[in-house]
Amino acid sequence: MPLSSSPTRTPPARSPWADAPALTVVLVVAALTLVIVPVAQMLGPGAGSQHGLEPFMELVAVLLGLLVVSVSLHTLDPSEQARANVLVAGFGVAAVCNFLHGVLAHSTPVHMPSGTAHISLWLSSWARVVEVVTLLLTAARLAMPGPAKVWLAASGVVALLLVGSAMGPLPGWFAAAAGGSLRQYLAFVLVVALGVAAVWLHRNPGRRERVFAWAAVAFLGGELVVGLMGGHSSIGGPLAHGLRVLAYALLYQAVFDAGIRAPFARVQEAERRLRESEGRLSLLGRNLPHSVLFQVVRELDGSSHFVHMGDAIERLNGVTVQEVMADFRVLYRQVLPEDIDRLRQAERQSFLTMTSMEAVFRVRRTDGQIRWMHLSSSPRLLDDGRVLWDGVQTDITAHRLAEEAAHAHEALMANMLRQVPGGVARLDRDLRVLYVNAQQASWLYRKPEELQDRLLQEVIPADVFVRMQPHFAKAFAGETAVFENRMDGPDGLQVRHTTIAPESVTEQGVPAVVLFAYDLTGLKRVEAELADQKAHLARVVNAMPDMVFLKDASGVYLSVNPVFERFAGRSERQIVGCNDFDLVAPAEAERFRKYDQRAMQAWQPLVYEETLTFAEDGYRGQFETIKTPIRDLTGRVTGVLGVCRDITDRKRAEQEIERLAFFDALTGLPNRRLLLDRLQRSIAACQRTKNLGALLFIDLDNFKDLN
């Protein structure tokens, strides 16, 4: 009986950019750029030279260059090592020059020391030249035979020579010449050479050469940006460095594909074929012990008998081959009465339609065991009119027991999932619903049985399905997708935190995914209300005529209002993240910090008066300051809230009231009220100290004339 195996399923072709390292590098650099820019701003003026965007870009380019050298140094394809040695030698020298250039160019926060700029320019120019030469040699398909480590050592020697030349007068001469027309000539030569290399590489066969061509175009773009916009402008500098990072990322993509991915893919393909062959052999060896081959003939008079029966029938049914061949009905007598009619109906249907027969039934062996059997046979018409079935009977008892256990487990899991407070669903590769719990079904305003075996696009709105498709694609690629799903319902917008995870990852891919979601609608509404309250509070604080500020426990400003911005002479963005020592004189900052600590140690607001001078317009006045400690739910002090109110006019009014009360308005001399006040104070002092006092009256003649 010939064996037939199902054709091997070839995995779907993947896009060459589906898992491109270059794309990953660019995305990671872009994400880190968004972090580095505000961090450099927080570090204060001058930090950009050491911790800004351009130093980061240069460092990334150097690291990518080292990755290109490392991958080229250890390529998995020995036949490509000679060509990879060109990259080892060229980009090894370029990486050293670029690294030293970056170190020298950003050695100080503001300006480079004298002479360092010349060396930096000298090394940077050599790095650009070496990069262009390496690309041209690659386009010419030049091979450098020999061990890769020898060429790496050679690149190190060349790099040392260039560094040694930087110690002499050449960098100063080059910088002076570059200040004239030499820099333009060099840039023009490099642009032309890069253009030639890009065209040359693109015309060469092979995907690696095309990626190298795009890298040359990226290098060319960087040279053009430097030439047109300047290498130190706010836009030209980051853009030029970004193009260099893109160029090195493409170079890494090319050498990774040629040196690692392609050889590894060939190894994987060979291993896959080997595993398939082993699987077929293993399958054959596993099935035969539980199966028996047979042939049965139906005579012209309607009687049937076996013409062949395998020896395995004794192991499966407990009867010998001789017993079966002598009496056809021996096996039928073992079939349980509940299954015999179904078996005979399948035989009759196969005979009438001349189609293959499939049947599952139970038999009682001679030792009393009940076993599940699967019968498969195909009829063919003999020359004399008889019909012969070639078939195989397989003991599937273990499989049936496993199915029953699996069904019981699925029933248990389904019962558990019904109690989960979130929505749960299981979908196959066609996005057909295999399982859904009551919560998920209720969100779709359906019952679980109404969603069973339905396509997802049939039960959710089209726009929601389009938004969810990329997440399903990610999950079927073997990754977990997490996102917020928004749907319009009768009760308004519904927001749910959704996770789509692959059920399992096999060689054939992901057969199904599991979707879990929990409702965020209430939380989102609370967040929106909190945001509105926060915005309202911010508007109220900003509208107050008093200075308002918030500090953390260490004295760092977290928020200020516009009046405080006038006092500090800076915008809120420049103030937040600073402390008082960054904004005012040390003595005044120490005083502010002392009152902050007193306020945080108290359990009630600290109120005191102080004289403050505004940095913006020089206004100086008396202020009443209230500092209130901020505590968390555990009572721990997390900061201090300060409000400073201008009481200058009130102080002046108090002084004027006191002057009018105790001094004559016309002459400015003390009046009777001041006399009585001072006399009362003196009497109280004498009583307290047990001392004596005296009152002296002087009669002034003609005082009215003096008055």
XYZ file of C-alpha atoms in Angstrom:
707
model
C 0.000 0.000 0.000
C 1.644 3.301 -1.038
C 2.229 5.904 1.617
C 1.172 9.445 0.887
C 2.191 12.473 2.861
C 0.619 15.874 2.850
C 2.638 18.531 1.011
C 4.889 20.653 3.159
C 3.427 24.055 3.864
C 5.880 26.751 2.896
C 5.743 29.674 5.295
C 4.562 32.884 3.670
C 7.263 35.093 2.230
C 8.233 37.876 4.548
C 8.890 41.419 3.499
C 12.628 42.205 3.518
C 11.856 45.126 5.823
C 9.566 43.130 8.149
C 12.314 42.793 10.760
C 14.971 45.110 9.346
C 17.677 46.090 11.884
C 18.036 49.435 10.105
C 14.394 50.287 10.745
C 14.740 49.192 14.369
C 17.844 51.356 14.838
C 16.166 54.405 13.293
C 13.067 54.000 15.470
C 15.154 53.541 18.639
C 17.318 56.587 17.813
C 14.200 58.653 17.100
C 12.663 57.619 20.419
C 15.866 58.365 22.357
C 16.141 61.733 20.555
C 12.764 62.738 21.971
C 14.144 61.986 25.436
C 17.615 63.525 25.037
C 16.426 66.965 23.856
C 14.374 67.785 27.013
C 17.030 66.177 29.228
C 19.704 68.436 27.721
C 17.415 71.418 28.284
C 16.868 70.419 31.913
C 20.634 70.181 32.452
C 20.833 73.891 31.745
C 22.744 76.095 29.295
C 25.995 74.606 28.092
C 24.999 71.002 28.649
C 24.013 70.573 25.028
C 27.627 70.305 23.912
C 28.205 67.241 26.072
C 24.752 65.747 26.451
C 22.840 67.171 23.489
C 21.386 65.715 20.320
C 24.488 66.014 18.105
C 26.858 64.175 20.507
C 24.262 61.442 20.828
C 23.936 61.154 17.048
C 27.707 60.964 16.630
C 27.964 58.295 19.315
C 25.217 56.254 17.618
C 27.025 56.546 14.266
C 30.268 55.318 15.874
C 28.506 52.385 17.528
C 26.795 51.440 14.262
C 30.158 51.629 12.511
C 31.612 49.251 15.093
C 28.636 46.922 14.540
C 29.346 46.957 10.802
C 32.981 46.041 11.527
C 31.991 43.364 14.057
C 29.456 41.678 11.764
C 31.855 41.857 8.813
C 34.584 40.404 11.010
C 32.474 37.336 11.848
C 30.440 36.707 8.703
C 28.917 33.232 8.606
C 29.580 32.792 4.883
C 33.320 32.041 4.312
C 32.993 32.851 0.600
C 32.008 36.427 1.470
C 34.789 37.033 4.015
C 37.238 38.429 1.442
C 34.769 41.143 0.403
C 33.802 41.735 4.029
C 37.456 42.477 4.827
C 37.092 45.710 2.820
C 34.423 46.842 5.276
C 36.498 45.687 8.265
C 39.493 47.753 7.187
C 37.646 50.849 5.917
C 34.975 51.326 8.532
C 37.385 50.311 11.299
C 39.505 53.381 10.472
C 36.378 55.544 10.071
C 35.007 54.437 13.457
C 38.230 55.422 15.263
C 38.373 58.814 13.530
C 34.687 59.505 14.143
C 35.015 58.550 17.808
C 38.032 60.805 18.408
C 36.350 63.612 16.464
C 33.253 63.356 18.677
C 35.327 63.304 21.882
C 37.298 66.388 20.856
C 34.353 68.284 19.366
C 32.271 67.972 22.518
C 34.974 67.991 25.176
C 33.687 71.204 26.839
C 30.197 72.567 27.355
C 30.680 75.718 25.262
C 33.960 76.077 23.351
C 36.801 73.727 22.480
C 40.322 74.438 23.708
C 42.771 75.989 21.300
C 44.068 73.483 18.746
C 41.484 70.816 19.514
C 39.147 72.130 16.834
C 41.863 71.663 14.176
C 42.485 68.064 15.220
C 38.761 67.354 15.314
C 38.306 68.768 11.792
C 41.338 66.796 10.557
C 40.032 63.462 11.913
C 36.464 64.138 10.753
C 37.656 64.849 7.201
C 39.726 61.648 7.097
C 36.723 59.662 8.370
C 34.573 61.015 5.527
C 37.247 60.253 2.956
C 37.732 56.691 4.244
C 33.947 56.088 4.182
C 33.697 57.189 0.564
C 36.731 55.132 -0.483
C 35.304 52.051 1.245
C 31.985 52.439 -0.583
C 33.777 52.809 -3.918
C 35.861 49.670 -3.254
C 32.672 47.820 -2.309
C 31.014 48.976 -5.536
C 34.048 47.661 -7.447
C 33.507 44.289 -5.671
C 37.100 44.343 -4.505
C 38.140 41.337 -2.401
C 40.846 41.353 0.259
C 41.801 37.731 0.917
C 43.237 36.692 4.234
C 42.127 36.513 7.863
C 39.735 39.255 8.894
C 41.671 39.918 12.093
C 44.771 40.792 10.062
C 42.835 43.460 8.187
C 41.369 44.680 11.472
C 44.895 45.048 12.811
C 45.870 46.878 9.612
C 42.977 49.303 10.093
C 44.203 49.892 13.645
C 47.690 50.702 12.342
C 46.265 53.162 9.800
C 44.144 54.757 12.502
C 47.215 55.166 14.733
C 49.082 56.804 11.847
C 46.223 59.261 11.344
C 46.138 60.010 15.058
C 49.901 60.495 15.024
C 49.614 62.900 12.087
C 47.055 64.870 14.104
C 49.760 65.636 16.670
C 51.830 67.563 14.108
C 51.315 70.759 12.120
C 49.050 69.161 9.482
C 45.738 69.789 11.304
C 46.505 73.489 11.722
C 47.494 73.807 8.056
C 44.390 71.895 6.985
C 42.100 74.030 9.173
C 43.586 77.212 7.686
C 43.217 75.847 4.173
C 39.733 74.530 4.918
C 38.732 78.023 5.967
C 39.290 79.062 2.376
C 38.383 77.035 -0.674
C 39.784 73.602 0.328
C 36.703 72.680 2.319
C 34.429 73.406 -0.664
C 36.687 71.388 -2.987
C 36.740 68.470 -0.566
C 32.958 68.552 -0.100
C 32.467 68.694 -3.894
C 34.781 65.714 -4.453
C 33.051 63.707 -1.723
C 29.572 64.476 -3.104
C 30.601 63.453 -6.625
C 32.311 60.287 -5.357
C 29.270 59.349 -3.267
C 26.996 59.870 -6.248
C 29.214 57.628 -8.384
C 29.304 55.006 -5.634
C 25.504 55.090 -5.230
C 24.867 54.607 -8.969
C 27.588 51.961 -9.249
C 26.280 50.017 -6.258
C 22.677 50.208 -7.435
C 23.611 48.723 -10.821
C 25.335 45.755 -9.190
C 23.151 42.655 -8.690
C 22.086 41.714 -5.200
C 20.012 43.225 -2.435
C 23.053 44.045 -0.301
C 24.487 46.311 -3.008
C 21.185 48.162 -3.300
C 21.134 48.786 0.450
C 24.743 49.997 0.206
C 23.582 52.333 -2.563
C 20.939 53.837 -0.296
C 23.590 54.243 2.417
C 25.733 56.165 -0.073
C 22.718 58.364 -0.871
C 22.275 59.048 2.861
C 25.971 59.987 3.199
C 25.573 62.232 0.130
C 22.540 63.896 1.707
C 24.528 64.601 4.857
C 27.330 66.236 2.834
C 24.807 68.381 0.962
C 23.121 69.483 4.195
C 26.501 70.482 5.675
C 27.390 72.344 2.490
C 24.063 74.176 2.148
C 22.988 74.741 5.773
C 26.235 74.490 7.730
C 27.365 71.727 10.056
C 26.785 73.763 13.241
C 23.370 75.307 12.519
C 20.369 74.411 14.680
C 18.756 72.517 11.793
C 21.657 71.530 9.572
C 23.710 69.917 12.358
C 21.047 67.501 13.667
C 19.808 66.780 10.134
C 23.314 65.964 8.861
C 24.032 63.737 11.855
C 20.663 62.064 11.436
C 21.466 61.236 7.804
C 24.820 59.764 8.890
C 23.035 57.613 11.471
C 20.618 56.472 8.749
C 23.543 55.689 6.438
C 25.315 53.584 9.073
C 22.025 51.864 9.951
C 21.628 50.898 6.285
C 25.226 49.662 6.204
C 24.512 47.545 9.270
C 21.339 46.258 7.575
C 23.332 45.252 4.483
C 26.160 43.429 6.297
C 23.684 41.820 8.717
C 21.618 40.453 5.821
C 24.618 39.219 3.861
C 26.821 38.047 6.713
C 24.344 36.639 9.229
C 20.721 36.515 8.113
C 21.171 34.919 4.678
C 23.582 32.163 5.877
C 21.463 31.582 8.944
C 18.330 31.342 6.797
C 20.004 28.710 4.644
C 20.954 26.771 7.761
C 17.412 27.097 9.085
C 15.967 25.872 5.789
C 18.263 22.833 5.847
C 17.310 22.138 9.455
C 13.622 22.516 8.604
C 13.849 19.996 5.799
C 15.748 17.625 8.059
C 13.101 17.993 10.750
C 10.363 17.331 8.190
C 12.054 14.119 7.091
C 12.524 13.051 10.696
C 8.900 13.938 11.407
C 7.621 11.756 8.576
C 9.714 8.827 9.744
C 8.636 9.396 13.353
C 4.977 9.610 12.299
C 5.208 6.371 10.354
C 6.857 4.567 13.263
C 4.345 5.956 15.751
C 1.204 5.081 13.799
C 2.031 1.550 12.666
C 2.042 -0.021 16.160
C -1.556 1.195 16.641
C -2.859 0.428 13.142
C -3.558 -2.564 10.978
C -3.828 -2.707 7.190
C -6.525 -4.831 5.577
C -8.349 -5.615 2.314
C -11.951 -6.687 2.115
C -13.892 -7.847 -0.988
C -17.605 -7.668 -1.697
C -18.639 -10.541 -3.958
C -21.226 -10.313 -6.714
C -23.782 -12.087 -4.509
C -23.391 -9.425 -1.759
C -21.275 -11.457 0.650
C -18.015 -10.030 2.002
C -14.756 -11.503 3.297
C -11.214 -10.386 4.060
C -8.510 -11.115 1.544
C -5.760 -9.582 3.678
C -5.407 -8.731 7.360
C -2.298 -7.450 9.058
C -0.702 -9.192 11.993
C -1.386 -6.136 14.171
C -5.064 -7.182 14.430
C -4.159 -9.456 17.338
C -2.588 -6.530 19.193
C -5.561 -4.241 18.454
C -8.605 -6.560 18.765
C -7.201 -9.589 20.540
C -8.092 -12.059 17.732
C -5.755 -13.876 15.387
C -5.463 -13.356 11.655
C -6.639 -16.929 11.036
C -9.854 -16.327 13.008
C -10.635 -13.191 11.047
C -9.866 -14.744 7.680
C -12.012 -17.796 8.520
C -15.022 -15.840 9.784
C -15.700 -12.299 8.556
C -18.203 -11.643 11.343
C -15.680 -12.059 14.199
C -14.779 -8.397 14.120
C -18.382 -7.260 13.707
C -19.390 -9.172 16.804
C -16.852 -7.094 18.783
C -18.471 -3.777 17.759
C -20.771 -2.383 20.445
C -24.486 -2.560 19.534
C -24.786 1.257 19.822
C -22.241 1.729 16.998
C -22.922 -1.196 14.641
C -25.714 0.470 12.678
C -23.584 3.584 12.039
C -20.721 1.393 10.784
C -22.940 -0.592 8.395
C -24.520 2.626 7.092
C -21.054 4.008 6.291
C -20.141 0.797 4.430
C -23.354 0.891 2.403
C -22.865 4.555 1.496
C -19.283 3.862 0.369
C -20.422 0.985 -1.844
C -23.256 2.934 -3.468
C -21.208 6.095 -4.132
C -17.798 4.419 -4.563
C -16.239 6.985 -2.222
C -13.892 6.625 0.714
C -15.347 5.542 4.012
C -14.564 7.020 7.414
C -16.035 5.569 10.588
C -15.373 5.768 14.325
C -16.758 3.039 16.583
C -16.084 1.121 19.782
C -15.144 -2.548 20.138
C -14.980 -4.890 23.087
C -11.749 -6.869 22.956
C -11.531 -10.494 23.960
C -10.065 -9.421 27.329
C -13.093 -7.205 28.000
C -11.431 -3.825 27.286
C -13.445 -1.290 25.307
C -11.344 0.509 22.678
C -12.098 3.270 20.196
C -11.292 2.446 16.561
C -11.040 4.618 13.462
C -11.694 2.900 10.134
C -10.640 4.433 6.819
C -10.905 2.646 3.467
C -11.180 3.430 -0.234
C -13.152 1.233 -2.694
C -12.026 0.251 -6.190
C -13.856 -1.809 -8.787
C -12.180 -5.036 -9.910
C -12.250 -6.334 -13.451
C -14.746 -9.072 -12.609
C -17.230 -6.616 -11.079
C -16.315 -7.163 -7.460
C -15.469 -4.250 -5.161
C -12.316 -4.244 -3.026
C -11.628 -1.878 -0.159
C -8.074 -1.017 0.873
C -8.257 0.177 4.431
C -6.559 0.835 7.731
C -7.967 0.443 11.205
C -6.359 2.546 13.963
C -6.758 2.371 17.716
C -7.619 5.943 18.757
C -8.534 5.213 22.367
C -5.793 7.407 23.767
C -6.762 10.180 21.363
C -10.428 9.959 22.349
C -9.577 10.003 26.032
C -7.371 13.036 25.432
C -10.198 14.723 23.536
C -12.624 14.030 26.349
C -10.124 15.377 28.864
C -9.543 18.400 26.655
C -13.283 18.999 26.350
C -13.613 18.722 30.105
C -10.697 21.140 30.512
C -12.225 23.524 27.980
C -15.534 23.347 29.821
C -13.735 24.124 33.076
C -11.827 27.003 31.469
C -15.018 28.318 29.882
C -16.718 28.262 33.281
C -13.764 30.139 34.786
C -13.675 32.663 31.957
C -17.360 33.361 32.452
C -16.465 34.652 35.917
C -13.626 36.896 34.684
C -14.577 40.602 35.045
C -13.158 41.336 31.595
C -13.999 40.304 28.064
C -12.272 37.214 26.668
C -12.349 35.893 23.095
C -10.389 33.395 21.013
C -10.001 33.817 17.244
C -8.333 31.769 14.508
C -6.193 33.050 11.633
C -9.325 33.966 9.634
C -10.448 36.072 12.616
C -13.311 33.672 13.211
C -14.650 33.646 16.761
C -13.837 30.305 18.375
C -14.842 31.330 21.891
C -16.264 34.406 23.573
C -17.384 34.900 27.166
C -20.561 36.605 28.282
C -18.859 39.897 29.201
C -17.275 40.331 25.765
C -20.547 39.394 24.075
C -22.489 41.904 26.186
C -20.144 44.693 25.041
C -21.162 43.823 21.470
C -24.839 43.661 22.527
C -25.018 39.992 21.528
C -25.244 36.612 23.215
C -22.172 34.319 23.172
C -23.916 31.743 20.984
C -24.741 34.454 18.432
C -21.021 35.239 18.020
C -19.758 31.650 17.866
C -18.113 30.818 14.489
C -18.792 34.345 13.164
C -16.136 36.418 11.444
C -14.984 39.373 13.508
C -15.662 41.871 10.727
C -19.302 40.759 10.749
C -19.907 41.652 14.390
C -17.963 44.893 14.959
C -18.109 48.229 13.074
C -15.953 48.491 9.971
C -13.867 51.419 11.265
C -13.099 49.562 14.507
C -12.096 46.454 12.538
C -9.712 48.504 10.373
C -8.067 49.971 13.495
C -7.666 46.532 15.086
C -6.204 44.778 12.019
C -2.568 45.891 12.622
C -2.769 44.605 16.209
C -4.076 41.220 15.049
C -1.282 41.073 12.454
C 1.263 41.725 15.222
C -0.243 38.971 17.401
C -0.232 36.446 14.531
C 3.417 37.366 13.979
C 4.138 36.005 17.464
C 4.113 39.246 19.498
C 1.679 40.514 22.110
C -0.271 43.623 21.085
C -1.540 45.989 23.801
C -3.686 49.012 22.942
C -6.758 51.012 23.917
C -9.831 50.187 21.862
C -12.450 52.914 21.441
C -15.968 52.173 20.257
C -19.119 54.266 20.018
C -22.071 52.677 21.812
C -25.584 53.650 22.848
C -24.160 54.974 26.132
C -21.477 57.051 24.432
C -17.798 56.425 23.840
C -16.536 53.144 25.328
C -12.806 52.713 26.058
C -11.309 49.304 26.783
C -7.730 48.248 27.477
C -7.188 45.379 25.043
C -4.467 42.730 24.875
C -4.121 40.345 21.936
C -1.650 37.531 22.583
C -0.633 34.535 20.440
C -2.050 31.306 21.818
C 1.062 29.373 20.781
C 3.893 29.793 18.292
C 4.699 26.814 16.052
C 6.745 26.304 12.913
C 3.580 26.882 10.904
C 2.903 30.162 12.681
C 0.286 31.177 15.252
C -2.921 29.115 14.871
C -5.072 31.325 17.110
C -4.929 34.390 19.330
C -6.583 35.232 22.638
C -8.125 38.654 23.197
C -8.579 40.017 26.716
C -10.105 43.410 27.458
C -11.268 45.292 30.511
C -13.376 48.434 30.606
C -11.613 51.792 31.037
C -14.635 53.992 30.309
C -15.227 55.007 33.924
C -11.512 55.546 34.525
C -11.215 57.686 31.391
C -14.148 59.800 32.501
C -12.553 60.321 35.909
C -9.250 61.192 34.220
C -11.042 63.713 31.994
C -12.762 65.263 35.017
C -9.441 65.433 36.873
C -7.832 67.037 33.830
C -10.625 69.630 33.680
C -10.248 70.311 37.397
C -6.493 70.608 37.012
C -6.902 73.013 34.092
C -9.468 75.038 36.055
C -7.170 75.165 39.071
C -4.284 76.242 36.831
C -6.414 79.048 35.381
C -7.392 80.197 38.874
C -3.776 80.139 40.103
C -2.535 81.958 37.014
C -5.209 84.637 37.490
C -4.221 85.335 41.119
C -2.315 88.603 41.729
C -0.178 86.833 44.348
C 2.956 84.806 43.760
C 2.154 81.076 43.935
C 4.736 78.293 43.761
C 5.035 74.594 44.551
C 8.284 72.866 45.597
C 9.149 69.298 46.420
C 10.728 68.245 49.704
C 14.237 68.952 48.405
C 13.381 72.514 47.356
C 13.049 71.932 43.606
C 10.323 73.988 41.935
C 7.479 71.940 40.461
C 5.130 74.735 39.357
C 4.865 78.540 39.467
C 2.331 81.138 38.317
C 2.975 84.184 36.043
C 3.499 86.577 38.999
C 6.336 84.374 40.253
C 7.786 84.396 36.721
C 8.014 88.218 37.006
C 9.722 87.871 40.385
C 12.278 85.348 39.073
C 12.697 87.019 35.683
C 12.351 83.645 33.937
C 9.637 81.573 32.335
C 8.054 78.641 34.155
C 9.860 76.193 31.856
C 13.196 77.687 32.973
C 12.204 77.666 36.657
C 10.749 74.163 36.982
C 13.507 71.735 37.932
C 15.644 74.459 39.583
C 16.026 75.357 43.255
C 16.412 78.744 44.971
C 20.218 78.613 44.698
C 19.793 78.554 40.887
C 17.530 81.631 40.902
C 18.645 84.087 43.636
C 21.702 85.025 45.662
C 23.025 82.354 48.076
C 22.125 84.329 51.232
C 18.545 84.894 50.088
C 18.283 81.288 48.861
C 19.459 80.039 52.263
C 16.764 82.167 53.944
C 14.071 80.778 51.629
C 15.259 77.232 52.320
C 15.218 77.813 56.096
C 11.578 78.948 55.995
C 10.720 75.962 53.725
C 12.124 73.552 56.308
C 10.277 75.290 59.151
C 7.036 75.046 57.175
C 7.536 71.347 56.402
C 8.238 70.604 60.066
C 5.042 72.380 61.182
C 1.521 70.958 61.012
C -0.043 74.270 60.061
C 0.779 77.068 57.608
C 3.806 79.243 58.391
C 3.092 82.998 57.983
C 5.799 85.659 57.942
C 6.636 88.986 56.292
C 9.612 89.659 54.065
C 10.965 92.201 51.607
C 11.286 90.979 48.010
C 12.644 92.556 44.831
C 11.295 91.544 41.400
C 14.037 90.597 38.937
C 11.972 91.604 35.899
C 11.300 95.285 36.691
C 13.201 95.928 39.959
C 10.026 96.470 42.004
C 10.727 96.168 45.753
C 7.982 95.692 48.304
C 6.782 94.135 51.512
C 5.173 90.678 51.126
C 3.237 88.421 53.467
C 4.299 84.821 52.731
C 2.242 81.759 53.677
C 3.981 78.409 53.310
C 1.864 75.271 53.755
C 3.346 71.746 53.973
C 2.029 69.225 51.405
C 1.562 65.703 52.747
C 0.641 62.389 51.132
C -1.958 59.920 52.417
C 0.514 58.527 54.953
C 1.296 61.967 56.397
C 4.775 62.140 54.863
C 5.768 65.646 53.710
C 6.247 65.703 49.959
C 6.632 69.445 49.387
C 5.566 72.943 50.275
C 3.007 75.333 48.731
C 3.837 79.010 48.937
C 1.685 82.136 48.449
C 3.285 85.615 48.606
C 0.912 88.594 48.815
C 2.063 92.182 48.291
C 1.269 94.180 51.495
C 3.367 97.258 50.675
C 0.351 99.563 50.382
C -1.154 98.141 53.553
C 2.102 98.793 55.465
C 2.227 102.334 54.185
C -1.374 102.888 55.254
C -0.654 101.523 58.719
C 2.340 103.812 59.076
C 0.284 106.794 57.906
C -2.497 105.979 60.377
C 0.038 105.727 63.181
C 1.594 109.071 62.173
C -1.763 110.861 62.055
C -2.686 109.396 65.443
C 0.441 110.532 67.319
C 1.707 113.636 65.451
C 0.194 116.970 64.625
C -0.801 117.148 60.983
C 0.220 120.778 60.600
C 3.520 120.946 62.461
C 4.514 117.345 62.532
C 5.191 117.600 66.289
C 4.075 114.907 68.768
C 0.562 115.481 70.111
C -1.176 114.739 73.403
C -2.048 111.158 72.380
C 1.636 110.308 71.840
C 2.435 111.954 75.232
C -0.165 109.846 76.995
C 1.003 106.685 75.167
C 4.647 107.231 76.108
C 3.685 108.222 79.679
C 1.630 105.057 80.077
C 4.533 102.951 78.799
C 6.967 104.620 81.222
C 4.654 104.068 84.210
C 4.263 100.391 83.232
C 8.047 100.047 82.925
C 8.605 101.612 86.355
C 6.045 99.314 87.934
C 7.666 96.295 86.304
C 11.257 97.236 87.259
C 10.401 98.806 90.678
C 12.173 102.009 89.600
C 11.060 105.622 90.028
C 10.308 108.129 87.350
C 9.801 111.883 87.066
C 7.581 114.110 84.947
C 8.983 117.493 83.941
C 6.726 120.329 82.758
C 8.342 123.216 80.898
C 6.350 126.381 80.313
C 7.226 127.955 77.006
C 6.190 131.548 76.578
C 4.827 132.700 73.272
C 4.590 129.055 71.996
C 1.681 130.034 69.818
C 3.943 132.333 67.858
C 6.370 129.450 67.365
C 3.511 127.156 66.375
